Coordinates of C-alpha atoms and ligand atoms in Angstrom, one line a residue:
X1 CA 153.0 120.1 133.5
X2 CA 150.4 121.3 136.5
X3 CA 146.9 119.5 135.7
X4 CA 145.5 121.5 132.5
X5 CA 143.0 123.8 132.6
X6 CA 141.3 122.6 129.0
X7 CA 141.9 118.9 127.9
X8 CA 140.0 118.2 124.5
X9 CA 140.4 114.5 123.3
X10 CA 138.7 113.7 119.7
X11 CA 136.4 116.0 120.0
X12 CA 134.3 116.8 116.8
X13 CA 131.6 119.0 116.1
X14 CA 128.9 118.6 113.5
X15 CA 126.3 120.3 112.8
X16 CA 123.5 120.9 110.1
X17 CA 123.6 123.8 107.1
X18 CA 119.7 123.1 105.6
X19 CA 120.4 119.3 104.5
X20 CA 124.0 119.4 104.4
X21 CA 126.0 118.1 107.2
X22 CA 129.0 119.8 107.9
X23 CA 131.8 118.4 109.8
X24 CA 133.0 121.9 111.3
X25 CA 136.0 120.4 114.2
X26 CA 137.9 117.4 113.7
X27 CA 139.7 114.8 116.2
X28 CA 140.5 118.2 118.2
X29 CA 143.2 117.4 120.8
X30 CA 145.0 120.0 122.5
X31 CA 145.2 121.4 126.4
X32 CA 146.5 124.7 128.0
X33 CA 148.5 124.7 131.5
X34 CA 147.7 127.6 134.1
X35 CA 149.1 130.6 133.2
X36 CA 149.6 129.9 129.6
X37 CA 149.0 131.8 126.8
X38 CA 147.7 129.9 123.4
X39 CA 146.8 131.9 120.1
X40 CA 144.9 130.1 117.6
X41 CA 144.9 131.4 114.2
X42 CA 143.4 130.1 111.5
X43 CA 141.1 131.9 108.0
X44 CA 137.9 132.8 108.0
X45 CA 135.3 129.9 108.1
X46 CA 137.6 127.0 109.7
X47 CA 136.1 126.6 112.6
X48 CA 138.1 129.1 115.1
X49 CA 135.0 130.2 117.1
X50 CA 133.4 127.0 117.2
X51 CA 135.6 125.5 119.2
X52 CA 135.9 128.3 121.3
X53 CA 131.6 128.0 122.2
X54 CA 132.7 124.1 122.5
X55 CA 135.1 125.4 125.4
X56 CA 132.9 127.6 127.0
X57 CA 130.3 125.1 127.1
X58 CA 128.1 127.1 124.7
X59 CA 127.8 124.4 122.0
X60 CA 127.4 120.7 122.5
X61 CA 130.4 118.7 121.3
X62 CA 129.0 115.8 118.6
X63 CA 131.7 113.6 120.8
X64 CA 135.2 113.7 122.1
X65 CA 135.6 114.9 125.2
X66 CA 136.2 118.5 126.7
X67 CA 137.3 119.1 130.6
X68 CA 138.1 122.6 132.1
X69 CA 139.1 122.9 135.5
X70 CA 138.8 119.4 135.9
X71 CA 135.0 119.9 135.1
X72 CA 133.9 117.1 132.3
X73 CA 131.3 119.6 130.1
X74 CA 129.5 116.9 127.8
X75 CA 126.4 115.5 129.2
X76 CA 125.9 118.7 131.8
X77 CA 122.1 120.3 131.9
X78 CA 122.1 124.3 131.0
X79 CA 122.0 125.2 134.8
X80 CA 125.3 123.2 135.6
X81 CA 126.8 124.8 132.6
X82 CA 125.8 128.4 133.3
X83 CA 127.2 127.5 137.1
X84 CA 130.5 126.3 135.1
X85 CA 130.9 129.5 133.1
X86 CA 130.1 131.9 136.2
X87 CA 132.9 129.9 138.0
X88 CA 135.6 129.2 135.8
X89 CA 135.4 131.6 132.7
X90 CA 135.7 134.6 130.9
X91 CA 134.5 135.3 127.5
X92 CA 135.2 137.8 124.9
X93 CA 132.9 137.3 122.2
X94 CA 133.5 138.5 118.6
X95 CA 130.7 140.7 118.7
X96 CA 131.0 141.6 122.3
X97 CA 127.6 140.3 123.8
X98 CA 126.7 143.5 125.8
X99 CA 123.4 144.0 127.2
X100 CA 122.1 147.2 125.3
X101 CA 120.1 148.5 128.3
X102 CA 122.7 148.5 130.7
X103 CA 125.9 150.9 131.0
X104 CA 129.0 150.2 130.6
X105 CA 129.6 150.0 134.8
X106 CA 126.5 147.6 134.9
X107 CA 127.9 145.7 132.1
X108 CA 130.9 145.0 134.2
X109 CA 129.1 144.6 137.5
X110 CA 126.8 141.8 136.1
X111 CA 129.8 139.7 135.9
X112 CA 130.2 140.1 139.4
X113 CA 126.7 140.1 140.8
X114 CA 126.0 136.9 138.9
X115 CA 129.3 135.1 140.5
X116 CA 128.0 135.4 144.2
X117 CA 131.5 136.7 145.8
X118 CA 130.0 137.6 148.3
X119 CA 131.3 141.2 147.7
X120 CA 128.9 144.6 148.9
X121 CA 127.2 146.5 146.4
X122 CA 129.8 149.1 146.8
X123 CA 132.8 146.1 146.1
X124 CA 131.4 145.8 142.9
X125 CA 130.8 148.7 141.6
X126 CA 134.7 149.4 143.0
X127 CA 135.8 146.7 140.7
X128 CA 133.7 147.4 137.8
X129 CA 134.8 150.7 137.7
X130 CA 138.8 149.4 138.2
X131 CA 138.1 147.0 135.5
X132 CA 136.7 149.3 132.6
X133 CA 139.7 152.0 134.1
X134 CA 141.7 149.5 133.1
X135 CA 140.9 149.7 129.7
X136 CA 141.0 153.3 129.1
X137 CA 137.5 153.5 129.6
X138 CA 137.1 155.6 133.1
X139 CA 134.8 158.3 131.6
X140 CA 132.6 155.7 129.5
X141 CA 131.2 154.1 132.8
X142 CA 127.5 155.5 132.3
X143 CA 127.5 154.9 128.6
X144 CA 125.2 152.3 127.2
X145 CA 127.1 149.9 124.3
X146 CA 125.1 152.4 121.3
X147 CA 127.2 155.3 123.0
X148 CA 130.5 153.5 122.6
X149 CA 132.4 152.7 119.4
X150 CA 133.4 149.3 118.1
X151 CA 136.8 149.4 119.8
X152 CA 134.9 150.8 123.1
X153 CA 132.6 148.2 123.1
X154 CA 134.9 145.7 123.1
X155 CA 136.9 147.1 125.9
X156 CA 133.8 146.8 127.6
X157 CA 133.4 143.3 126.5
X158 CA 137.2 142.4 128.3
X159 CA 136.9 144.1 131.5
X160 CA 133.6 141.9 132.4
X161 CA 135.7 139.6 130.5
X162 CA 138.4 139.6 133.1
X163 CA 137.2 141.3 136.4
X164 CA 136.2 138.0 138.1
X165 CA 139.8 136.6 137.3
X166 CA 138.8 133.5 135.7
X167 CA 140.7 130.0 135.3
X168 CA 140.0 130.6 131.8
X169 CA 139.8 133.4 129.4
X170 CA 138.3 132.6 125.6
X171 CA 138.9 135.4 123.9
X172 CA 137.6 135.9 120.1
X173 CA 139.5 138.7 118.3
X174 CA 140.2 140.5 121.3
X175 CA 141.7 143.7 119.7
X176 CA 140.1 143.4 115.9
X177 CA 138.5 147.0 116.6
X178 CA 141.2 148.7 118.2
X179 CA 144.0 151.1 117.6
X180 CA 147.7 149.9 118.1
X181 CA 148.2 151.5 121.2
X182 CA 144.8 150.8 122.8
X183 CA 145.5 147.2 121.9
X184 CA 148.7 146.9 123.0
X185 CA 147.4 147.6 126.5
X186 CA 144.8 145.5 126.1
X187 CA 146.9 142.5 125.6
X188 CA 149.3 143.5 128.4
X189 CA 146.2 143.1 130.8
X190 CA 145.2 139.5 128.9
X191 CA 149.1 138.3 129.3
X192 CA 149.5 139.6 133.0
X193 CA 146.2 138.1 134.1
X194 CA 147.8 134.5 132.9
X195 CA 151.0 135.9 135.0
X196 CA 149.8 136.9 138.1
X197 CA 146.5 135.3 138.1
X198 CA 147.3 131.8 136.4
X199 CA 144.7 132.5 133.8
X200 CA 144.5 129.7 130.9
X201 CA 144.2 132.0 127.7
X202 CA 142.6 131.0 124.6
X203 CA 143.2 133.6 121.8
X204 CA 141.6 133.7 118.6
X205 CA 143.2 136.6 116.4
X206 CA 144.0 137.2 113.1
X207 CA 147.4 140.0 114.0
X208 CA 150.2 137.7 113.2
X209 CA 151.8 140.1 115.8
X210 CA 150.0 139.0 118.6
X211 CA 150.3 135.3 117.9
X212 CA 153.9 135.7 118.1
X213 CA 153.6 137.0 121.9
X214 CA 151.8 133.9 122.7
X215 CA 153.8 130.5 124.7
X216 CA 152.3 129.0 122.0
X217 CA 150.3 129.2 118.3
X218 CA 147.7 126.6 117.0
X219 CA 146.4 127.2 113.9
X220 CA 143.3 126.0 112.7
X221 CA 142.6 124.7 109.1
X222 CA 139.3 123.1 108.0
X223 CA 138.2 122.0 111.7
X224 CA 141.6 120.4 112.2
X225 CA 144.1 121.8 114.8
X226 CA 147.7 121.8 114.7
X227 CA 150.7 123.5 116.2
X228 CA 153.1 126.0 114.7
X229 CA 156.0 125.9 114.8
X230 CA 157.5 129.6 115.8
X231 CA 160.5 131.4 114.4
X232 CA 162.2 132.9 116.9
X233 CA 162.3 136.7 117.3
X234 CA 164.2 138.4 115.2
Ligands
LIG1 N1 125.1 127.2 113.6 C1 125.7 126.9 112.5 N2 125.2 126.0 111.6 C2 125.9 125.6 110.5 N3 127.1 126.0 110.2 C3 127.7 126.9 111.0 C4 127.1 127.3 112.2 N4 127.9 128.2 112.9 C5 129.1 128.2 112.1 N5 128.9 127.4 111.0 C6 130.0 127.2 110.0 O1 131.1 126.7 110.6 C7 132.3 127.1 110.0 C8 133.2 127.6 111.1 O2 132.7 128.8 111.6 P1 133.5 129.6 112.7 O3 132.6 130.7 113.2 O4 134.0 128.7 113.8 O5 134.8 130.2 111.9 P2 136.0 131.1 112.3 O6 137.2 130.3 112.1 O7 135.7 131.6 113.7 O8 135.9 132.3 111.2 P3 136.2 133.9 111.4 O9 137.7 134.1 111.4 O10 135.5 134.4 110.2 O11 135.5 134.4 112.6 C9 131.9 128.1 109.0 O12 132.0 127.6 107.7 C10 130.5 128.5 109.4 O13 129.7 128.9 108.2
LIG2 MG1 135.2 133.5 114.4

């Protein structure tokens, strides 16, 4: 296997609930190649999201060890880790993380204004507005997120997600809001970026559908991780 994108060795996360102390990931060890696609599913509560802010560098593992793209996270100040994120990832959070004074284009752009490219004012808006096209969303540019629906807004949330083709892609729940159709396109674009872009994908979801599309499915059960074994198609 090419040098993984995300190596975690016993890594666990606790964290605090008032006075109790809850052990929410457990002696996690798993890694995804380039270009591979890994669903994690999982019920509500065991820990799913958790490690996904682990892998994005968003939560502080209690110990173990995390790498992406050969980046060791533990120990790094906010600044290297916000470096990290505008160089290596994407994120698609469950509830979508738009910035409610901005449109839908600016949204997007962001993404790409905060990565430095190097790209004119006029490459980025080109991109944004490819991006959110992409997603069926070409005449939503100059909405803000309370103009959109649920299913809009996370369309949003993917194309800023995505447009600065990242090593890795963390997605949480990527088509929870949407239609069948609208998702189904949705995960073409996730599965093509890993194709044609090498893209390590980390996808939560609860559509045992979409799991089954996946290289491979984890599923996670009280903070402990394990694989599943598939059945092939029918
Ligand atoms: N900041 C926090 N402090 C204490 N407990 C937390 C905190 N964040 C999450 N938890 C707890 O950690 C556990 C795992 O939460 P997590 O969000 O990872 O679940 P999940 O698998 O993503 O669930 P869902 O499918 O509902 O999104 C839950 O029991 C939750 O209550
Ligand atoms: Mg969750």
């Amino acid at each position: 296997m090419r040098s993984p994108v995300v190596a975690t060795s016993a890594l666990n996360l606790h964290l605090q609930s008032g006075k109790t102390p809850l052990h929410i990931l457990k002696d996690i060890e798993f890694a995804i190649a380039p270009g591979e696609v890994v669903a994690v599913v999982g019920p509500s509560g065991s820990g799913k999201t958790s490690l996904l802010m682990v892998l994005g560098g968003l939560e502080q593992a209690t110990n173990g060890s995390v790498s992406v793209a050969g980046t060791t996270i533990s120990g790094r100040s906010e600044d290297e880790l916000a470096m990290f994120r505008r160089d290596n990832l994407g994120i698609l959070f469950q509830n979508f993380h738009l910035i409610p004074s901005m449109t839908a284009l600016e949204n997007v752009a962001l993404a790409l204004e905060i990565a430095e490219t190097g790209q004119s004012h006029a490459q980025i808006m080109e991109a944004a507005t490819a991006a959110l096209t992409a997603v069926g969303l070409g005449d939503r540019l100059d909405h803000r997120p309370s103009a959109l629906s649920g299913g809009e807004q996370q369309r949003v949330g993917l194309a800023r997600a995505i447009v600065n083709r990242p090593n890795l892609l963390l997605a949480d729940e990527p088509t929870g809001n949407l239609d069948q159709d609208t998702g189904a396109r949705v995960i073409e674009m996730m599965f093509a970026l890993a194709r044609d872009n090498g893209t390590a994908v980390f996808l939560i979801t609860h559509d045992p559908a979409l799991a089954r599309r996946a290289d491979r499915v984890l599923s996670m059960n009280h903070g402990q991780l394990s694989a599943v074994t598939q059945s092939p198609p029918a």
